[in-house]
Amino acid sequence: MKLVRLLTLSLLLSISWISLSQTGRDISGVVYNAKDSLSLPGVNIILKGTRAGAVTDLNGRFNYTVKRQPISDQQLVFKYIGYETQTIQLTNKSNFEVYLVPKTDDLEEVIITTSYGTTKLKEEAVGSISQINDRDLNVDQSYETIDKMIEGLAPGLQIEGNSQLGTSTRINIRGQGTFSPLDGNLLNASAQPLIIVDGVILSEENGFDDQLFDGGGRFGEQFLNPLSKIPPEDIKSISILKDASAVSIYGADGANGVILITTKKATKKDFTLTFSQQAGFSEPINPIQYLSGPQYHSILTDYFINSGESPEDANVSAGSDVINTDWFDLTNETGVFTRSQLNFSGSIGELGYRANMSYLNNDEVQIENRYENFRGSIGLGYSSQKFEANLRFIPSYVIKNNPNTLFSFPLPPNISPFDENGDFAIIGEGLIGNPLAVLEQNKSESRTLGFLTTLNLSYDINEQWSVSTIIGADLTDKKQDNFFSGNNATGRLSGSFEVDGVTYPNWGRKLVQNRNVNTYQFSSIISYKNQFGDHSVDGMFGFEAREERIKVERFLGSGYIIQNQNNGLEDAFEVNINAFTSENARSSFFTQLNYDYLKTYFITTSLREDKSSAFGGDIDAAYNGAVGFGWVLSKEKFMDVDAIDFLRYRISYGSSGNSRIGSYRARGLYNTNITSVNNGYNFGSATFPSTAPNPDLGWERNFKFNTGIDFNFLKRFKFTVEFYRDKITNIISSTNAVPESGFTTVQANTGSMENKGLEMALSSEIINTEQLKFDLNFNVSKNENTILSIENLSSEFSVAQRASALRVGESTTAIWGYRWVGIDPANGQNLYRVDNQLYSGEYVGNNFDSSNWEVIGDRLPEIYGGLQANFQLFKQWSLSARFVYNIGGDILVDQDFERTDQQVTNRNMISNILDYWQEPGDTSRNSKPGPGQPIIPNSTKYLYDNTHVKFQNLRLNYKLGDKLIESLKLNTANIFINADNLGYWYREGSRSDRNGIAELRFQYPEMRTITAGINIGI
Amino acid sequence: MKKGILFCICFILLSCDDFLDREPVEQISIDQQLSTLEGHFDALNGAYTEFEELYSSLRFIYADALAGNVKFAPNNQGIQSIDPRFEATYRFEEQESDSNFASFYVDSYQIINAINLILSRIDAIDGAEADKNLIKAQALAMRAFLHADLLRVYTQPYNFTSNASHLGIVYNTEPLQIGEDFPSRLTVAESYALVEADYLQAIDFFGNSSDNANQPEVFYFNELNTKALLSRVYLYMQQWDNSIRLSSQVIEEGPDLTPRNLLVSQWLDFNPISEALLELGPPIDQNDGTVRSSVSTYFQVITDSDDNIIENKRYSTSNDLSSLYTNDDIRSTSGLLKTYFISTQTSSGTEELPFTFTQKFSDRDGAIVIRQSEMFLNRAEAFAKTGRENEALNDLNRIKLRANPDAELNSISGQDLIDEILLERRRELAFEGHLFFDLKRNNKDIIREDGCTINLCRLDYPNPRFVLPIPESSILINQNMIQNEGY
């Protein structure tokens, strides 16, 4: 390296010597580092438009003679690796002092450490914080929310996605933060991280501990992803706070980690406008393969023979052997994705403004299903030397239509969707109807209006002291509107009603569900920073108050004379109305103090006091705090090695809590509206106990230990490794109560568990030249969960379908059940191994219960992570590819897809059912179809290894050449192609014509979406 | 600016306690609910509301449908099948993990808890003693009833073991501490003793209470019907003399038997019949007077204006029962029963077949719990079992002759007399929730003939299937719970 530099230097010096002989202006100067004012050797100085120039010497000096005419118009370009390039016009000067500004690369990166306006250089931040900046974020991905776009980008961050648009993902930061609920309707403390946008906590969309409002069942509310409010293109950075020294400042709500989203500020600058348009297509990948009509007929014939019918009768009972209806094909088509975006920014006087509007329309693969998202943001910013104000207003509107939902219940393929008249055939009953009729006649729509408003004010009193205030509001108004038409089976309920002497069947159901969320937050912070020689100190003290009010309402109208999608509630014969309101308030004080000596030894401490209405007034405040140390070894003399750019050791310990359990949980409540009629018994007013009291309910605590090393070397590699151990105590769960107590569930502190793991991240600039850049980012995380103790929990009760149990020493995400051995070749019955003995399915079903279960898998992966590669060629072409992977982790597939018992008579099955035992000696997967077989849903038979690598995203971008852009009078212009979900590799492959993990992982397949688009900036 | 922020901080600090004090909107905390006498009345009324819902649920048809009074009429597709809600019960195939009556068990204890909350707090509040006594008396009577009902369903009869030392039920006399209390089952003798004690205490409190202002009286527990219920409990406890004493008191103090000429019309009308002692009123909407649900949901046949059947509620009367009535018996098709022809799938295609339904319950009727006729039958049985056969015959004939003045009056004695009294009980109290329990406590077999489409139509006493399984939720969570034999 040095040799090359010397050679260049001598070469250039000789050039300049030659040029002395010609007429021109002699110029000279010194180049400094703008940050520390030290001189910079080896800086290239090039006369713009030529290849001629000079290089600074060891003292940063340079000399050159400019001969190109007119001399005053010439420009000098100063270039140095790691620094911003600077261009200076000669005018009439001949002596120059140039300060080059270092590029803010990752090492110098500014990390957002709290939502209270504090930032640190990455090398000075002690907490474990992974930050994803806008330049690392591909917002051209066809996903509707930011969480799905960042999968695989940060260690310790795991996104459990799903294939339904607009619904919430599960975000796990360093494993699952609370016990898995053992019963579908039980609600535990929130397992989601705290998401804070510009200082304001985003309200979660969750169910309540109330039968009607827990989101379960056919008439339940569909929860939407609160992140659909946030326009991804507006995001400046996403910080993921993981360890105690990072999250303790969030006290009682920080246990599951914190995600800070910072949106772009409006600053004083020239007017710019950019516009982008993107469009493409989606198609399902790895759809489940079901039986064809004739295959189904043959299986069903066997079923009836085995239930005692003669082959002739069975053939008739099995229905048509010619009709071959592919329900999936009939209810799906190619999806169309479009997104338009316009944003502009500029300033009026001292006031900067920024506005962004976007419209996303995903006309889904499922016919009639559509997801539309209008989002915008308006930002106003003012800053003077001492005062800064930023106002952001982020409105959003999401319309989700999904009448086409019957994918989870595949109908038999040998029935026709149409009757002889060509009308929709009446198929199914209850939940299920003719899917084609359902998607046309039913209605399922939700409209969500969101307003997120934040105002950040800060004022520097003097060099040391400053004050700031954050005021925010997060408002949501959602209306879900369902209609189940009586023209198909989904709306045909039993009973009748009478209007004007005419009796009608009790058909048609209309369900309107409203959710209204008002969240207000106020924080006020005073901060201090100072330097005393080699000692630096900074700190803050703040107060925060937050209030959240959620009101949900439910109107169920039944009995319609006319079965029309647009029927109102007023057309119903009877309307039932219910409401539930949850109010939460919290007030907190917090403080953080940072100290360092010589920028080598760092200490950070934080403390927070929280009081919450969730625990009633009697429970004491919760105190959480943390302390962290950092030691930059690379600044020590003994570590002065060329290859090491930066080496640091970090360690932290502290606590945080989880109070997000819904309101009034500890009180013991009476319901005042206990019937759907307007009064209680015999017209009297009536109240009835609804929630069990638990006066001892206390705060859930999460003690986090973290230690790590940051190591940057050879100027191009950055490596971080961290070990953590989170111990979660007093875990709040809704647990089953002894039924003789008069309550079925109670909120209690039910035990403790730990998450421990290892995270590694490596980023490297493998090639970094003008013409070619190649960088690679790789991360890997391992998490292990162990339940340490169980208290107050009366049992391990869980229904087999959920296959979960809580037992000390095991993981809370473990899947419990029986080991399936195979089919007994002698008689075709399922065989299971329990306590090292073989038993038939019938014996297991009759004699064993959950106490005989063993761990057969785990829902969460052992190891997960991502890999992202970016290429840039000739400054114009760039290509990035991202892979995410899971090692370990299992999925228990719904056994209903593969049942050989009476289920087979009313629904289609997957093609795997074709492999069934027929005569002694056969080894196959399934018993022969027949009635009355024992049902064991949670066994290894239906368990699949989810180890996979997913090609998550590929993006190719072409930036139009400077000349072309100039001739088009544009500022920037680029064209891109973006492909999401390109494909999977699974360790457990699937046989051809049969389904494996790839197909069965999602009941409804994921989409592969390929889009192309253009961005233009003026 | 600075001042503004300081102001905000101060303001919020000062109002901090109010800020954090959030009361539920649609709900109310236990402390607040039970801080006044009025709150206790509302809570008691809530217990009645849930009690009515429980009693008019599947529990209402249990004893009749299980023991052969019911035959399932065809569904809308014309197929004769057992009501799926009741199928496993009917087949004696109930399971711990999937019991049709799991919610009956759980809901009973919910109401018991609601009552115990009232009883545990009422002494601490301000209010007139007589008003408090009115609340306590009703609460105790309801608590005794609910436990007695659980005993009927979940335990073998009193004489299953010689001193009734077999498994009884969990009897709660105060609210349980969740997570700390894991109650055990008492013996049958102990359980019944507590039922008796609660009823006796209720009668005491009624004696010193203010009048119940709510009307009609028969919709609420009172001194008279509590005595009537106690007379029934003594029958189950085989304390014949006590049963005679209590039923005699009720017969003396209570209403006359509804006379023959009014009986059918009173049953058809939605008001309680004149001899009713306790009936649970159906939930009626205050605004439009519609009834949300009633026990008629099992027995009703809905027809349009042209008398075409739109829907039948499937619990029709079996021949086993209807053949017990003579033609001129007012309780037969010449009075309380009505026949409809319903499309039925048979092996030879669709046919219109006759099905007979009781008309005791119209669509606005309450759920009858106890009435004066039962007092005569209780007393007759107790007389017969203590050898006072003439008095037994007298009481029996009061019921027989009202239904049919031309009834043949045999001079029978011994077991024949007891059997005839039980038969009359089946005739008179049909569809009011007695048959199965009466057979069980008399150690008789269950025999179902007409309408029984399954293999197991008969269950001989004794058999573990004479009781239902304790639901899984209790077995798994309550470490002290013992399951009934055979489940």
mmCIF file of N, CA and C in Angstrom, chain A residues 268-330:
data_model
loop_
_atom_site.group_PDB
_atom_site.id
_atom_site.type_symbol
_atom_site.label_atom_id
_atom_site.label_comp_id
_atom_site.label_asym_id
_atom_site.label_seq_id
_atom_site.Cartn_x
_atom_site.Cartn_y
_atom_site.Cartn_z
ATOM 1 N N LYS A 268 -33.668 23.066 6.477
ATOM 2 C CA LYS A 268 -33.569 24.194 5.541
ATOM 3 C C LYS A 268 -32.715 23.769 4.361
ATOM 4 N N LYS A 269 -33.277 23.732 3.204
ATOM 5 C CA LYS A 269 -32.525 23.309 2.029
ATOM 6 C C LYS A 269 -33.276 23.729 0.772
ATOM 7 N N ASP A 270 -32.601 23.518 -0.375
ATOM 8 C CA ASP A 270 -33.233 23.904 -1.635
ATOM 9 C C ASP A 270 -34.390 22.962 -1.962
ATOM 10 N N PHE A 271 -35.259 23.455 -2.797
ATOM 11 C CA PHE A 271 -36.437 22.679 -3.167
ATOM 12 C C PHE A 271 -36.045 21.441 -3.980
ATOM 13 N N THR A 272 -36.505 20.304 -3.569
ATOM 14 C CA THR A 272 -36.354 19.111 -4.393
ATOM 15 C C THR A 272 -37.683 18.387 -4.425
ATOM 16 N N LEU A 273 -37.854 17.679 -5.517
ATOM 17 C CA LEU A 273 -39.077 16.904 -5.660
ATOM 18 C C LEU A 273 -38.697 15.562 -6.268
ATOM 19 N N THR A 274 -39.141 14.523 -5.671
ATOM 20 C CA THR A 274 -38.917 13.232 -6.311
ATOM 21 C C THR A 274 -40.239 12.509 -6.455
ATOM 22 N N PHE A 275 -40.254 11.723 -7.494
ATOM 23 C CA PHE A 275 -41.463 10.986 -7.810
ATOM 24 C C PHE A 275 -41.056 9.565 -8.153
ATOM 25 N N SER A 276 -41.813 8.612 -7.687
ATOM 26 C CA SER A 276 -41.498 7.257 -8.110
ATOM 27 C C SER A 276 -42.763 6.472 -8.389
ATOM 28 N N GLN A 277 -42.606 5.563 -9.293
ATOM 29 C CA GLN A 277 -43.736 4.731 -9.691
ATOM 30 C C GLN A 277 -43.220 3.314 -9.841
ATOM 31 N N GLN A 278 -43.977 2.383 -9.269
ATOM 32 C CA GLN A 278 -43.511 1.002 -9.245
ATOM 33 C C GLN A 278 -44.699 0.094 -9.516
ATOM 34 N N ALA A 279 -44.482 -0.976 -10.285
ATOM 35 C CA ALA A 279 -45.578 -1.896 -10.557
ATOM 36 C C ALA A 279 -45.020 -3.283 -10.804
ATOM 37 N N GLY A 280 -45.826 -4.267 -10.550
ATOM 38 C CA GLY A 280 -45.376 -5.631 -10.780
ATOM 39 C C GLY A 280 -46.444 -6.648 -10.468
ATOM 40 N N PHE A 281 -46.016 -7.878 -10.459
ATOM 41 C CA PHE A 281 -46.949 -8.986 -10.317
ATOM 42 C C PHE A 281 -46.559 -9.912 -9.175
ATOM 43 N N SER A 282 -47.575 -10.566 -8.606
ATOM 44 C CA SER A 282 -47.320 -11.556 -7.556
ATOM 45 C C SER A 282 -47.870 -12.894 -7.996
ATOM 46 N N GLU A 283 -47.171 -13.920 -7.557
ATOM 47 C CA GLU A 283 -47.703 -15.261 -7.757
ATOM 48 C C GLU A 283 -47.338 -16.091 -6.541
ATOM 49 N N PRO A 284 -48.183 -17.081 -6.227
ATOM 50 C CA PRO A 284 -47.895 -17.877 -5.032
ATOM 51 C C PRO A 284 -46.684 -18.783 -5.230
ATOM 52 N N ILE A 285 -45.915 -18.964 -4.176
ATOM 53 C CA ILE A 285 -44.852 -19.949 -4.244
ATOM 54 C C ILE A 285 -45.164 -21.091 -3.292
ATOM 55 N N ASN A 286 -44.780 -22.273 -3.682
ATOM 56 C CA ASN A 286 -44.974 -23.483 -2.877
ATOM 57 C C ASN A 286 -46.409 -23.672 -2.390
ATOM 58 N N PRO A 287 -47.397 -23.617 -3.278
ATOM 59 C CA PRO A 287 -48.763 -23.885 -2.797
ATOM 60 C C PRO A 287 -48.921 -25.356 -2.419
ATOM 61 N N ILE A 288 -49.855 -25.592 -1.519
ATOM 62 C CA ILE A 288 -50.114 -26.966 -1.087
ATOM 63 C C ILE A 288 -50.737 -27.752 -2.243
ATOM 64 N N GLN A 289 -50.280 -28.972 -2.418
ATOM 65 C CA GLN A 289 -50.862 -29.816 -3.460
ATOM 66 C C GLN A 289 -51.954 -30.673 -2.858
ATOM 67 N N TYR A 290 -53.146 -30.485 -3.372
ATOM 68 C CA TYR A 290 -54.287 -31.257 -2.894
ATOM 69 C C TYR A 290 -54.604 -32.376 -3.882
ATOM 70 N N LEU A 291 -55.531 -33.232 -3.459
ATOM 71 C CA LEU A 291 -55.962 -34.312 -4.336
ATOM 72 C C LEU A 291 -56.798 -33.761 -5.487
ATOM 73 N N SER A 292 -56.694 -34.421 -6.629
ATOM 74 C CA SER A 292 -57.577 -34.056 -7.740
ATOM 75 C C SER A 292 -58.931 -34.725 -7.493
ATOM 76 N N GLY A 293 -59.911 -34.363 -8.286
ATOM 77 C CA GLY A 293 -61.253 -34.935 -8.142
ATOM 78 C C GLY A 293 -61.232 -36.459 -8.178
ATOM 79 N N PRO A 294 -60.677 -37.053 -9.229
ATOM 80 C CA PRO A 294 -60.660 -38.523 -9.302
ATOM 81 C C PRO A 294 -59.861 -39.162 -8.158
ATOM 82 N N GLN A 295 -58.736 -38.553 -7.785
ATOM 83 C CA GLN A 295 -57.951 -39.103 -6.659
ATOM 84 C C GLN A 295 -58.788 -39.095 -5.386
ATOM 85 N N TYR A 296 -59.483 -37.978 -5.175
ATOM 86 C CA TYR A 296 -60.315 -37.837 -3.985
ATOM 87 C C TYR A 296 -61.436 -38.879 -4.000
ATOM 88 N N HIS A 297 -62.018 -39.060 -5.172
ATOM 89 C CA HIS A 297 -63.102 -40.034 -5.293
ATOM 90 C C HIS A 297 -62.604 -41.423 -4.932
ATOM 91 N N SER A 298 -61.414 -41.743 -5.359
ATOM 92 C CA SER A 298 -60.910 -43.085 -5.091
ATOM 93 C C SER A 298 -60.616 -43.276 -3.600
ATOM 94 N N ILE A 299 -60.070 -42.259 -2.971
ATOM 95 C CA ILE A 299 -59.819 -42.348 -1.518
ATOM 96 C C ILE A 299 -61.144 -42.495 -0.766
ATOM 97 N N LEU A 300 -62.100 -41.707 -1.185
ATOM 98 C CA LEU A 300 -63.375 -41.694 -0.480
ATOM 99 C C LEU A 300 -64.111 -43.029 -0.677
ATOM 100 N N THR A 301 -63.979 -43.599 -1.858
ATOM 101 C CA THR A 301 -64.572 -44.911 -2.108
ATOM 102 C C THR A 301 -63.988 -45.922 -1.124
ATOM 103 N N ASP A 302 -62.676 -45.898 -0.972
ATOM 104 C CA ASP A 302 -62.033 -46.798 -0.015
ATOM 105 C C ASP A 302 -62.545 -46.545 1.398
ATOM 106 N N TYR A 303 -62.747 -45.258 1.700
ATOM 107 C CA TYR A 303 -63.245 -44.912 3.029
ATOM 108 C C TYR A 303 -64.588 -45.597 3.279
ATOM 109 N N PHE A 304 -65.481 -45.492 2.305
ATOM 110 C CA PHE A 304 -66.817 -46.066 2.502
ATOM 111 C C PHE A 304 -66.778 -47.580 2.511
ATOM 112 N N ILE A 305 -65.880 -48.158 1.711
ATOM 113 C CA ILE A 305 -65.731 -49.621 1.751
ATOM 114 C C ILE A 305 -65.284 -50.033 3.153
ATOM 115 N N ASN A 306 -64.319 -49.294 3.675
ATOM 116 C CA ASN A 306 -63.808 -49.636 5.003
ATOM 117 C C ASN A 306 -64.806 -49.350 6.112
ATOM 118 N N SER A 307 -65.833 -48.545 5.804
ATOM 119 C CA SER A 307 -66.845 -48.373 6.838
ATOM 120 C C SER A 307 -67.997 -49.347 6.624
ATOM 121 N N GLY A 308 -67.806 -50.304 5.744
ATOM 122 C CA GLY A 308 -68.756 -51.405 5.665
ATOM 123 C C GLY A 308 -69.678 -51.384 4.465
ATOM 124 N N GLU A 309 -69.495 -50.432 3.564
ATOM 125 C CA GLU A 309 -70.383 -50.411 2.391
ATOM 126 C C GLU A 309 -69.827 -51.355 1.324
ATOM 127 N N SER A 310 -70.726 -51.781 0.461
ATOM 128 C CA SER A 310 -70.271 -52.612 -0.645
ATOM 129 C C SER A 310 -69.535 -51.711 -1.631
ATOM 130 N N PRO A 311 -68.606 -52.255 -2.414
ATOM 131 C CA PRO A 311 -67.856 -51.412 -3.364
ATOM 132 C C PRO A 311 -68.771 -50.593 -4.267
ATOM 133 N N GLU A 312 -69.909 -51.180 -4.656
ATOM 134 C CA GLU A 312 -70.806 -50.442 -5.553
ATOM 135 C C GLU A 312 -71.395 -49.230 -4.821
ATOM 136 N N ASP A 313 -71.899 -49.492 -3.612
ATOM 137 C CA ASP A 313 -72.475 -48.392 -2.827
ATOM 138 C C ASP A 313 -71.423 -47.337 -2.535
ATOM 139 N N ALA A 314 -70.238 -47.816 -2.183
ATOM 140 C CA ALA A 314 -69.170 -46.889 -1.823
ATOM 141 C C ALA A 314 -68.850 -45.976 -2.996
ATOM 142 N N ASN A 315 -68.843 -46.557 -4.175
ATOM 143 C CA ASN A 315 -68.543 -45.783 -5.376
ATOM 144 C C ASN A 315 -69.557 -44.659 -5.546
ATOM 145 N N VAL A 316 -70.814 -44.976 -5.236
ATOM 146 C CA VAL A 316 -71.861 -43.962 -5.353
ATOM 147 C C VAL A 316 -71.737 -42.939 -4.220
ATOM 148 N N SER A 317 -71.518 -43.440 -2.993
ATOM 149 C CA SER A 317 -71.402 -42.531 -1.841
ATOM 150 C C SER A 317 -70.272 -41.526 -2.029
ATOM 151 N N ALA A 318 -69.238 -41.954 -2.748
ATOM 152 C CA ALA A 318 -68.058 -41.084 -2.891
ATOM 153 C C ALA A 318 -68.300 -39.960 -3.875
ATOM 154 N N GLY A 319 -69.472 -39.936 -4.482
ATOM 155 C CA GLY A 319 -69.797 -38.812 -5.359
ATOM 156 C C GLY A 319 -69.200 -38.971 -6.744
ATOM 157 N N SER A 320 -69.025 -37.856 -7.396
ATOM 158 C CA SER A 320 -68.597 -37.879 -8.792
ATOM 159 C C SER A 320 -67.155 -38.325 -8.929
ATOM 160 N N ASP A 321 -66.890 -39.142 -9.944
ATOM 161 C CA ASP A 321 -65.499 -39.493 -10.212
ATOM 162 C C ASP A 321 -64.965 -38.770 -11.444
ATOM 163 N N VAL A 322 -65.744 -37.825 -11.964
ATOM 164 C CA VAL A 322 -65.277 -37.063 -13.133
ATOM 165 C C VAL A 322 -65.010 -35.594 -12.809
ATOM 166 N N ILE A 323 -65.861 -35.045 -11.952
ATOM 167 C CA ILE A 323 -65.682 -33.619 -11.665
ATOM 168 C C ILE A 323 -64.317 -33.406 -11.035
ATOM 169 N N ASN A 324 -63.600 -32.418 -11.517
ATOM 170 C CA ASN A 324 -62.271 -32.130 -10.971
ATOM 171 C C ASN A 324 -62.172 -30.624 -10.782
ATOM 172 N N THR A 325 -62.595 -30.175 -9.637
ATOM 173 C CA THR A 325 -62.601 -28.739 -9.365
ATOM 174 C C THR A 325 -61.333 -28.363 -8.614
ATOM 175 N N ASP A 326 -60.573 -27.461 -9.157
ATOM 176 C CA ASP A 326 -59.384 -26.975 -8.464
ATOM 177 C C ASP A 326 -59.765 -25.670 -7.768
ATOM 178 N N TRP A 327 -60.156 -25.787 -6.511
ATOM 179 C CA TRP A 327 -60.677 -24.617 -5.792
ATOM 180 C C TRP A 327 -59.639 -23.514 -5.686
ATOM 181 N N PHE A 328 -58.384 -23.916 -5.521
ATOM 182 C CA PHE A 328 -57.336 -22.900 -5.402
ATOM 183 C C PHE A 328 -57.243 -22.090 -6.687
ATOM 184 N N ASP A 329 -57.282 -22.822 -7.786
ATOM 185 C CA ASP A 329 -57.191 -22.165 -9.075
ATOM 186 C C ASP A 329 -58.360 -21.211 -9.307
ATOM 187 N N LEU A 330 -59.540 -21.625 -8.844
ATOM 188 C CA LEU A 330 -60.738 -20.805 -9.064
ATOM 189 C C LEU A 330 -60.748 -19.548 -8.206
#
